[in-house]
Amino acid sequence: SIEHTHHTDIAFYNHDMHNAVRKKNSIESQMYPALQNKEFKLFLQPKFGMKNEGLVGAEALVRWQNPDGSYRYPNEFIPLFEENGFCLKLDLYMVERACEQIKAWKDAGLTPVPISVNQSKMLFSDLHYPDNLMQILNRYDVSPSLITLEILEGVATNNLELLNHQIEALHALGFRISMDDFGNGYSSLNMLYQLNIDELKLDRGFLRQVSKEDEERRYIILEQIVSFARKLGIATVAEGIETQEDEELIQALKCNFGQGYFYDKPMSAKEFSQRYMKKDEK
Ligand code: C2E
Ligand code: MG
Ligand code: MG
Ligand code: MG
């Protein structure tokens, strides 16, 4: 009966809620000790030029390493950290790990590649954030031109004036700003119109295969996005390139850069260095 189903739903709901709350509490009690114990690890995914330029940079992606060596992935904890404010601390920590890596490359006689670090939308409400970033960069003697800050397009729903103020402050210091997951939200064009950004990352969803009928439609839309980005002096990156077809599409669209499993997965900074950072031939 309806009555019965209703009760069952409530029982499930309570059970799930109970588990969710328990999980949340458990993560929240672990996050500060984890930061202290350096359990948040810098993983890097290579980014390539689409005209055979080879490696042009890397994206920093956090992995939470449990004491038993297993990893927790961002989707399990980033949304919670966004909610409870811990994300600002974690993001600064990840910027520091990126700077540490850049310094290590320089110390080893290697030419560093720029690293893109994902940032919480909360950075836009903290007026000290640009200075906090600079303090870290100065400590490792890293130029802001080597750090790109990736922000999500959803940030534009916040105070636009404050947003532009922060972007200008970060630009004045020399950071590059990238708009991540572009096309995933519903205010994409509005954002592009109002914000002064340097790079646009097309959401992986754009590349997902849809029915053949939609192919042409999708192509036309993507082509125009890449074209107006180019005219605005904004670099384009395609994320989630998984196949040869994806790559060919991205090349045909004249996208500047690409990342994805077709090239390589995110890996530990150590593995990245071994695989991609070669001594300059002299
Ligand atoms: P994102 O910044 O859009 O990063 C791309 C995600 O797609 C990463 O997932 C990456 O591992 C995955 N990916 C890369 N290539 C492919 C591919 O070819 N196919 C598919 N299916 N996936 C691919 P990941 O590492 O799980 O990160 C998820 C999201 O968590 C990130 O999305 C980013 O928004 C957030 N995130 C990760 N690290 C940090 C961080 O340090 N700080 C903040 N605030 N957010 C972070
Ligand atoms: Mg990103
Ligand atoms: Mg993305
Ligand atoms: Mg994403």
Short mmCIF file of C-alpha atoms and ligand atoms in Angstrom, two decimals:
data_model
loop_
_atom_site.label_atom_id
_atom_site.label_comp_id
_atom_site.label_asym_id
_atom_site.label_seq_id
_atom_site.Cartn_x
_atom_site.Cartn_y
_atom_site.Cartn_z
CA SER A 1 0.00 0.00 0.00
CA ILE A 2 0.96 3.63 -0.31
CA GLU A 3 1.08 3.87 3.46
CA HIS A 4 3.55 1.02 3.64
CA THR A 5 5.81 2.36 0.89
CA HIS A 6 5.80 5.69 2.60
CA HIS A 7 7.03 4.22 5.84
CA THR A 8 9.69 2.20 4.11
CA ASP A 9 10.96 5.37 2.41
CA ILE A 10 11.22 7.15 5.72
CA ALA A 11 13.09 4.24 7.23
CA PHE A 12 15.57 4.26 4.33
CA TYR A 13 15.85 8.00 4.46
CA ASN A 14 16.67 8.01 8.18
CA HIS A 15 19.16 5.22 7.75
CA ASP A 16 20.93 7.01 4.89
CA MET A 17 20.87 10.29 6.73
CA HIS A 18 22.33 8.68 9.80
CA ASN A 19 25.17 7.25 7.74
CA ALA A 20 25.76 10.53 5.95
CA VAL A 21 25.97 12.43 9.24
CA ARG A 22 28.31 9.82 10.69
CA LYS A 23 30.54 10.02 7.64
CA LYS A 24 30.54 13.82 7.76
CA ASN A 25 31.46 13.85 11.45
CA SER A 26 34.19 11.32 10.87
CA ILE A 27 35.75 13.33 8.03
CA GLU A 28 35.48 16.56 10.00
CA SER A 29 37.27 15.05 12.98
CA GLN A 30 40.02 13.74 10.69
CA MET A 31 40.70 16.74 8.46
CA TYR A 32 42.91 18.85 10.72
CA PRO A 33 45.08 15.93 11.88
CA ALA A 34 45.31 14.83 8.22
CA LEU A 35 46.61 18.26 7.21
CA GLN A 36 49.08 18.15 10.09
CA ASN A 37 50.24 14.64 9.12
CA LYS A 38 50.58 15.58 5.44
CA GLU A 39 48.03 13.01 4.31
CA PHE A 40 46.86 15.30 1.47
CA LYS A 41 49.04 14.42 -1.50
CA LEU A 42 49.85 16.36 -4.64
CA PHE A 43 48.90 14.41 -7.75
CA LEU A 44 49.64 15.85 -11.17
CA GLN A 45 47.99 15.29 -14.53
CA PRO A 46 49.95 16.42 -17.60
CA LYS A 47 48.52 19.03 -19.98
CA PHE A 48 49.58 19.03 -23.63
CA GLY A 49 49.65 21.45 -26.55
CA MET A 50 47.30 20.37 -29.34
CA LYS A 51 49.78 21.24 -32.11
CA ASN A 52 52.41 18.74 -30.99
CA GLU A 53 54.00 21.17 -28.55
CA GLY A 54 54.23 18.36 -26.03
CA LEU A 55 53.94 18.98 -22.29
CA VAL A 56 52.84 22.51 -21.42
CA GLY A 57 51.88 22.16 -17.78
CA ALA A 58 50.18 20.10 -15.11
CA GLU A 59 47.00 20.20 -13.04
CA ALA A 60 47.28 19.61 -9.30
CA LEU A 61 44.64 17.20 -7.98
CA VAL A 62 44.46 16.35 -4.29
CA ARG A 63 44.45 12.76 -3.05
CA TRP A 64 43.89 11.96 0.62
CA GLN A 65 46.17 9.11 1.57
CA ASN A 66 44.84 7.02 4.45
CA PRO A 67 47.30 5.61 7.01
CA ASP A 68 46.87 2.17 5.33
CA GLY A 69 48.11 3.65 2.04
CA SER A 70 44.75 3.68 0.23
CA TYR A 71 43.45 6.91 -1.30
CA ARG A 72 40.31 8.98 -0.90
CA TYR A 73 39.26 11.01 -3.95
CA PRO A 74 38.16 14.67 -4.01
CA ASN A 75 34.47 13.96 -4.61
CA GLU A 76 34.36 12.28 -1.18
CA PHE A 77 35.55 15.30 0.78
CA ILE A 78 35.84 18.51 -1.31
CA PRO A 79 32.09 19.28 -1.25
CA LEU A 80 32.12 18.97 2.55
CA PHE A 81 35.27 21.12 2.82
CA GLU A 82 33.59 23.77 0.66
CA GLU A 83 30.72 23.77 3.11
CA ASN A 84 32.67 23.88 6.38
CA GLY A 85 35.37 26.32 5.25
CA PHE A 86 38.31 23.91 5.40
CA CYS A 87 38.77 24.16 1.62
CA LEU A 88 40.55 27.53 1.88
CA LYS A 89 43.20 25.93 4.10
CA LEU A 90 43.51 22.87 1.88
CA ASP A 91 43.81 24.97 -1.28
CA LEU A 92 46.63 27.06 0.20
CA TYR A 93 48.27 23.82 1.29
CA MET A 94 48.04 22.49 -2.28
CA VAL A 95 49.48 25.72 -3.68
CA GLU A 96 52.36 25.26 -1.24
CA ARG A 97 52.91 21.67 -2.40
CA ALA A 98 52.91 22.90 -6.03
CA CYS A 99 55.50 25.57 -5.16
CA GLU A 100 57.60 23.00 -3.34
CA GLN A 101 57.55 20.83 -6.47
CA ILE A 102 58.48 23.72 -8.76
CA LYS A 103 61.37 24.60 -6.47
CA ALA A 104 62.50 20.95 -6.44
CA TRP A 105 62.54 20.93 -10.26
CA LYS A 106 64.59 24.12 -10.33
CA ASP A 107 67.00 22.78 -7.71
CA ALA A 108 67.47 19.67 -9.86
CA GLY A 109 68.36 21.79 -12.88
CA LEU A 110 65.04 21.16 -14.63
CA THR A 111 62.89 23.81 -16.33
CA PRO A 112 59.66 23.89 -14.33
CA VAL A 113 56.26 23.67 -16.05
CA PRO A 114 53.35 25.79 -14.78
CA ILE A 115 50.97 24.08 -12.35
CA SER A 116 47.23 24.74 -12.24
CA VAL A 117 45.71 24.47 -8.77
CA ASN A 118 41.97 24.09 -8.18
CA GLN A 119 40.55 26.72 -5.87
CA SER A 120 37.46 26.96 -3.74
CA LYS A 121 34.95 29.67 -4.55
CA MET A 122 35.49 30.85 -0.98
CA LEU A 123 38.73 32.52 -2.01
CA PHE A 124 36.59 35.31 -3.38
CA SER A 125 35.26 36.28 0.01
CA ASP A 126 38.69 36.43 1.68
CA LEU A 127 40.41 39.72 0.87
CA HIS A 128 43.68 38.46 2.39
CA TYR A 129 43.81 35.48 0.03
CA PRO A 130 46.02 37.06 -2.67
CA ASP A 131 48.55 38.10 0.01
CA ASN A 132 48.40 34.67 1.63
CA LEU A 133 49.18 33.11 -1.75
CA MET A 134 52.10 35.49 -2.35
CA GLN A 135 53.62 34.67 1.02
CA ILE A 136 53.75 31.01 0.02
CA LEU A 137 55.20 31.74 -3.41
CA ASN A 138 57.84 34.02 -1.93
CA ARG A 139 58.87 31.36 0.56
CA TYR A 140 59.66 28.98 -2.33
CA ASP A 141 60.89 31.72 -4.67
CA VAL A 142 58.25 30.80 -7.28
CA SER A 143 56.95 33.31 -9.83
CA PRO A 144 53.13 33.68 -9.91
CA SER A 145 53.35 33.20 -13.69
CA LEU A 146 54.00 29.52 -12.91
CA ILE A 147 50.75 29.16 -10.95
CA THR A 148 47.31 29.12 -12.59
CA LEU A 149 44.29 29.30 -10.31
CA GLU A 150 41.33 27.21 -11.52
CA ILE A 151 37.96 28.49 -10.42
CA LEU A 152 34.52 27.03 -11.09
CA GLU A 153 32.06 28.91 -13.22
CA GLY A 154 29.56 28.82 -10.36
CA VAL A 155 31.53 31.57 -8.59
CA ALA A 156 29.76 34.19 -10.71
CA THR A 157 26.57 33.75 -8.75
CA ASN A 158 28.36 35.48 -5.86
CA ASN A 159 29.05 39.18 -5.53
CA LEU A 160 30.32 40.10 -8.98
CA GLU A 161 32.02 43.30 -7.89
CA LEU A 162 34.04 41.47 -5.23
CA LEU A 163 34.81 38.72 -7.72
CA ASN A 164 36.28 41.15 -10.24
CA HIS A 165 38.18 42.95 -7.50
CA GLN A 166 39.85 39.69 -6.45
CA ILE A 167 40.60 38.70 -10.04
CA GLU A 168 42.26 42.08 -10.62
CA ALA A 169 44.28 41.73 -7.40
CA LEU A 170 45.46 38.25 -8.47
CA HIS A 171 46.27 39.48 -11.99
CA ALA A 172 48.24 42.41 -10.59
CA LEU A 173 50.40 39.89 -8.71
CA GLY A 174 50.91 37.87 -11.91
CA PHE A 175 48.67 34.83 -11.39
CA ARG A 176 46.71 33.34 -14.28
CA ILE A 177 43.02 32.58 -13.84
CA SER A 178 41.32 29.61 -15.48
CA MET A 179 37.59 28.96 -15.60
CA ASP A 180 37.09 25.25 -14.90
CA ASP A 181 34.21 23.02 -16.06
CA PHE A 182 33.02 25.66 -18.51
CA GLY A 183 29.62 24.84 -19.95
CA ASN A 184 28.59 22.76 -16.98
CA GLY A 185 26.63 25.56 -15.30
CA TYR A 186 23.85 27.69 -16.65
CA SER A 187 25.49 31.11 -16.62
CA SER A 188 28.53 30.36 -18.77
CA LEU A 189 28.16 33.09 -21.34
CA ASN A 190 27.27 35.63 -18.73
CA MET A 191 30.46 34.76 -16.85
CA LEU A 192 32.60 35.11 -19.91
CA TYR A 193 31.03 38.47 -20.58
CA GLN A 194 31.70 39.79 -17.09
CA LEU A 195 34.94 38.23 -15.90
CA ASN A 196 38.49 38.85 -17.06
CA ILE A 197 39.91 35.34 -17.26
CA ASP A 198 42.96 33.92 -19.05
CA GLU A 199 41.91 30.37 -19.78
CA LEU A 200 38.75 28.40 -20.27
CA LYS A 201 38.51 24.66 -19.59
CA LEU A 202 35.74 23.01 -21.52
CA ASP A 203 33.81 20.62 -19.31
CA ARG A 204 34.40 16.94 -19.97
CA GLY A 205 30.66 16.57 -20.54
CA PHE A 206 31.08 18.38 -23.87
CA LEU A 207 33.17 15.54 -25.19
CA ARG A 208 30.89 12.74 -24.13
CA GLN A 209 29.44 10.88 -27.06
CA VAL A 210 25.84 11.75 -27.76
CA SER A 211 23.64 10.46 -30.56
CA LYS A 212 24.87 10.98 -34.12
CA GLU A 213 22.09 13.48 -34.78
CA ASP A 214 23.43 15.76 -32.09
CA GLU A 215 26.96 15.58 -33.45
CA GLU A 216 26.71 18.55 -35.78
CA ARG A 217 24.88 20.71 -33.28
CA ARG A 218 27.49 20.02 -30.65
CA TYR A 219 30.30 20.71 -33.07
CA ILE A 220 28.89 24.08 -34.10
CA ILE A 221 28.44 25.17 -30.51
CA LEU A 222 31.92 24.05 -29.44
CA GLU A 223 33.49 25.66 -32.50
CA GLN A 224 31.90 29.01 -31.64
CA ILE A 225 32.94 28.82 -27.98
CA VAL A 226 36.56 28.15 -28.93
CA SER A 227 36.41 30.85 -31.58
CA PHE A 228 35.11 33.60 -29.34
CA ALA A 229 37.56 32.61 -26.61
CA ARG A 230 40.37 33.02 -29.14
CA LYS A 231 39.09 36.43 -30.22
CA LEU A 232 38.97 37.47 -26.56
CA GLY A 233 42.57 36.30 -26.05
CA ILE A 234 41.47 33.45 -23.79
CA ALA A 235 43.29 30.11 -24.09
CA THR A 236 41.14 26.97 -24.34
CA VAL A 237 41.75 23.61 -22.68
CA ALA A 238 39.75 20.45 -23.27
CA GLU A 239 39.51 18.16 -20.24
CA GLY A 240 38.63 14.48 -20.31
CA ILE A 241 40.17 13.50 -23.66
CA GLU A 242 39.79 9.73 -23.56
CA THR A 243 40.03 8.55 -27.15
CA GLN A 244 41.69 9.28 -30.48
CA GLU A 245 38.33 10.60 -31.72
CA ASP A 246 38.17 13.03 -28.81
CA GLU A 247 41.63 14.25 -29.69
CA GLU A 248 40.78 14.69 -33.36
CA LEU A 249 37.66 16.64 -32.47
CA ILE A 250 39.63 18.91 -30.16
CA GLN A 251 42.28 19.50 -32.83
CA ALA A 252 39.64 20.27 -35.44
CA LEU A 253 38.09 22.79 -33.06
CA LYS A 254 41.52 24.43 -32.68
CA CYS A 255 41.50 24.09 -28.93
CA ASN A 256 44.93 25.10 -27.57
CA PHE A 257 45.50 22.45 -24.91
CA GLY A 258 44.19 19.10 -23.73
CA GLN A 259 44.26 16.70 -20.80
CA GLY A 260 42.78 13.28 -20.30
CA TYR A 261 43.21 9.56 -19.83
CA PHE A 262 44.09 9.24 -23.53
CA TYR A 263 47.43 10.84 -22.61
CA ASP A 264 47.81 10.04 -18.94
CA LYS A 265 46.04 9.87 -15.60
CA PRO A 266 46.81 12.01 -12.57
CA MET A 267 49.84 10.51 -10.78
CA SER A 268 52.01 11.24 -7.76
CA ALA A 269 54.31 14.23 -8.16
CA LYS A 270 57.27 11.85 -7.98
CA GLU A 271 55.97 9.68 -10.80
CA PHE A 272 55.17 12.78 -12.86
CA SER A 273 58.71 14.08 -12.42
CA GLN A 274 60.23 10.75 -13.46
CA ARG A 275 58.01 10.43 -16.50
CA TYR A 276 57.85 13.99 -17.80
CA MET A 277 60.63 16.16 -16.43
CA LYS A 278 63.76 15.65 -18.48
CA LYS A 279 67.06 17.45 -18.07
CA ASP A 280 67.56 20.13 -20.74
CA GLU A 281 69.95 18.89 -23.38
CA LYS A 282 72.92 21.16 -23.58
P1 C2E B 1 38.44 19.12 -12.12
O1 C2E B 1 39.30 20.23 -11.64
O2 C2E B 1 37.51 19.42 -13.23
O3 C2E B 1 39.44 17.96 -12.47
C1 C2E B 1 39.23 17.01 -13.48
C2 C2E B 1 38.80 15.67 -12.92
O4 C2E B 1 38.64 14.75 -14.00
C3 C2E B 1 39.80 15.02 -11.99
O5 C2E B 1 39.06 14.24 -11.03
C4 C2E B 1 40.58 14.11 -12.92
O6 C2E B 1 41.21 13.02 -12.25
C5 C2E B 1 39.49 13.63 -13.84
N1 C2E B 1 39.95 13.27 -15.19
C6 C2E B 1 41.08 13.62 -15.82
N2 C2E B 1 41.12 13.11 -17.08
C7 C2E B 1 39.98 12.40 -17.24
C8 C2E B 1 39.44 11.62 -18.33
O7 C2E B 1 40.00 11.51 -19.42
N3 C2E B 1 38.23 11.05 -18.11
C9 C2E B 1 37.56 11.18 -16.93
N4 C2E B 1 36.40 10.55 -16.81
N5 C2E B 1 38.04 11.90 -15.89
C10 C2E B 1 39.24 12.51 -16.05
P2 C2E B 1 39.43 14.25 -9.50
O8 C2E B 1 40.90 14.25 -9.31
O9 C2E B 1 38.64 13.16 -8.85
O10 C2E B 1 38.89 15.66 -9.01
C11 C2E B 1 37.54 15.99 -9.05
C12 C2E B 1 37.30 17.44 -8.78
O11 C2E B 1 37.65 17.77 -7.42
C13 C2E B 1 38.14 18.38 -9.62
O12 C2E B 1 37.54 18.54 -10.89
C14 C2E B 1 38.14 19.64 -8.79
O13 C2E B 1 36.97 20.39 -9.02
C15 C2E B 1 38.10 19.09 -7.38
N6 C2E B 1 39.47 19.14 -6.81
C16 C2E B 1 40.51 18.28 -6.96
N7 C2E B 1 41.59 18.67 -6.25
C17 C2E B 1 41.23 19.83 -5.62
C18 C2E B 1 41.91 20.74 -4.74
O14 C2E B 1 43.11 20.60 -4.39
N8 C2E B 1 41.19 21.84 -4.30
C19 C2E B 1 39.89 22.04 -4.68
N9 C2E B 1 39.24 23.14 -4.19
N10 C2E B 1 39.22 21.21 -5.51
C20 C2E B 1 39.89 20.12 -5.97
MG MG B 2 40.38 21.65 -12.44
MG MG B 3 37.36 20.52 -14.81
MG MG B 4 35.24 19.04 -12.36
#
